[in-house]
Structures are given as C-alpha cells and as structure tokens.
Tab-separated table of C-alpha atoms in Angstrom:
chain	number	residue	atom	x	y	z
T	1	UNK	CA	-2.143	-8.025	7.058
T	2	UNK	CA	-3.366	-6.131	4.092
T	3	UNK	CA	-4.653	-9.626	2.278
T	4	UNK	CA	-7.421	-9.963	5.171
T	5	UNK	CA	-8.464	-6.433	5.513
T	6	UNK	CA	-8.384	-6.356	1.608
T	7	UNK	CA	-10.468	-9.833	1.876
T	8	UNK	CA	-12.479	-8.965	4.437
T	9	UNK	CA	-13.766	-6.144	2.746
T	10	UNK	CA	-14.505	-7.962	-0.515
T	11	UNK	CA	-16.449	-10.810	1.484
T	12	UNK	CA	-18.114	-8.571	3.453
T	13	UNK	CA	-19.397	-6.570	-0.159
T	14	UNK	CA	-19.810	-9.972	-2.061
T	15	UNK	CA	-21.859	-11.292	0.840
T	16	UNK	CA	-24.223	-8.811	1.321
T	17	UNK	CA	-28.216	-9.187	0.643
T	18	UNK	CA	-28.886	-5.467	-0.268
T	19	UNK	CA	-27.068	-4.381	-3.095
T	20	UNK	CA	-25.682	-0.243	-3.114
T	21	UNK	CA	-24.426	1.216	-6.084
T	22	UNK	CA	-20.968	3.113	-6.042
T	23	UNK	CA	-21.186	6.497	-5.283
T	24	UNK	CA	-18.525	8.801	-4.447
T	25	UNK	CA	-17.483	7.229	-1.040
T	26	UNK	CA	-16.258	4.554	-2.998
T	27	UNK	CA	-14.300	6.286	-5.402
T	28	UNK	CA	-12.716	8.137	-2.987
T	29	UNK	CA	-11.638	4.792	-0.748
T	30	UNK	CA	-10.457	3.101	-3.856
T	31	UNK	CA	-8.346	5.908	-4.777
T	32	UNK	CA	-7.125	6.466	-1.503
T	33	UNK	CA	-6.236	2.554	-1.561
T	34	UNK	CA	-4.724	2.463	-5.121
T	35	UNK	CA	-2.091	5.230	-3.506
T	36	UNK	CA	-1.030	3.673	-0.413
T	37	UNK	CA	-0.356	0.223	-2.718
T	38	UNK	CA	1.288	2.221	-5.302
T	39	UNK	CA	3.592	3.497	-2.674
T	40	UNK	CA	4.143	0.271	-1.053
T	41	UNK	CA	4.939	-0.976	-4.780
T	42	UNK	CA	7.643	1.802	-5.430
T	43	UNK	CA	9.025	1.708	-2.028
T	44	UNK	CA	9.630	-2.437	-2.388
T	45	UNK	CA	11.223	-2.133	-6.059
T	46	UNK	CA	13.479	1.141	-4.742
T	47	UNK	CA	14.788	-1.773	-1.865
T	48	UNK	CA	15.098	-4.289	-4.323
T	49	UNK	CA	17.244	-1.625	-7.181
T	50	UNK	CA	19.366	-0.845	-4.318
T	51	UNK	CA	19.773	-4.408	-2.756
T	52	UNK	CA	20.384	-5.328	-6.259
T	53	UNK	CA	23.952	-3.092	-6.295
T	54	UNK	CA	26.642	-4.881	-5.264
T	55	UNK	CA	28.545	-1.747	-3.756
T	56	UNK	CA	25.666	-1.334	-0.814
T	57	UNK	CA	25.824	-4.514	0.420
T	58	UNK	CA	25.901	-4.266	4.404
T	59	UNK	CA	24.285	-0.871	3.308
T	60	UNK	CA	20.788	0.880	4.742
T	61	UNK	CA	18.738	2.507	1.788
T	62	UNK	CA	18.958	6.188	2.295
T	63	UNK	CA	17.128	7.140	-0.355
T	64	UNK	CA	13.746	7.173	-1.648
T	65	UNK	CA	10.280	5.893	-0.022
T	66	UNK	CA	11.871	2.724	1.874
T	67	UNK	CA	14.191	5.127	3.686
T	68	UNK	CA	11.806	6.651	5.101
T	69	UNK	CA	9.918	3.157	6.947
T	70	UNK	CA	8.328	4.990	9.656
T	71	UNK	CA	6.735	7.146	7.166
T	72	UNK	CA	5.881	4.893	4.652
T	73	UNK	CA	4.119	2.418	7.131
T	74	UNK	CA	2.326	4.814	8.704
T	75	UNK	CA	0.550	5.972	5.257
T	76	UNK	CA	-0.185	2.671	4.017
T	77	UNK	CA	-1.621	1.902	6.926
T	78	UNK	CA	-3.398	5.174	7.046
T	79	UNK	CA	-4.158	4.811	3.441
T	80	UNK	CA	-5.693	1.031	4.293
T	81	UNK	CA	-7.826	2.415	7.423
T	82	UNK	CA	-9.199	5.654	5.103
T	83	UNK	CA	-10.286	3.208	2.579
T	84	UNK	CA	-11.711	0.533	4.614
C-alpha cells in the first residue's frame, strides 16, 4: 500500500504543468515520511533479530516497536496520511 501512495504522489508531482518550488510544507511532509519509514525499518529488523533466535521460536516479540503492531501501524499510517 505504501508503493502506490508513495507513487502516486511522485506521478502526480512529476506530471504536473506548473512547477512550485519546495517550501516548508514539503520539508515538513518529507520529514514526517522519513520517520514513519524509519520506524517501519527498525520495527521489521527488531522481528527479524528476534525471529532470528532460535530459543523464541513459537514465540510473540514482546519487545521493541513490532510488539507494539497496533501502535506502530497506526503511525505509519498516520505518518503516510500527514505527509501525503
């Protein structure tokens, strides 16, 4: 789901006739993106160090961003709206 909203907006920008330069809107929705990916980023290599141990096999992570999965995919997502 992120690819297309992350394409979309890049077609949509690449496409248009009248050109805008960056201001602080921008910046602002690009930081707010580069946050909610860098979470998503820790939170999958967290899973994949604990997946990874032997002794928590049949284990849930408790631990961490991916333990908390409500939480983390409901700021990435918030993070992807904000800068969209």
């Amino acid at each position: 789901m992120w690819v297309t909203f992350t394409m979309a907006a890049a077609l949509v920008t690449i496409t248009l006739a009248n050109r805008k330069e960056l201001d602080l809107f921008a910046l602002i929705g690009f930081l707010v993106w580069v946050f909610g990916f860098t979470m998503e980023v820790v939170a999958d290599y967290q899973k994949s160090r604990f997946n990874a141990d032997p002794n928590n096999k049949g284990k849930f992570i408790q631990s961490g961003l991916w333990s908390r999965s409500a939480t983390r995919t409901t700021l990435e997502r918030s993070s992807c709206g904000l800068a969209l």
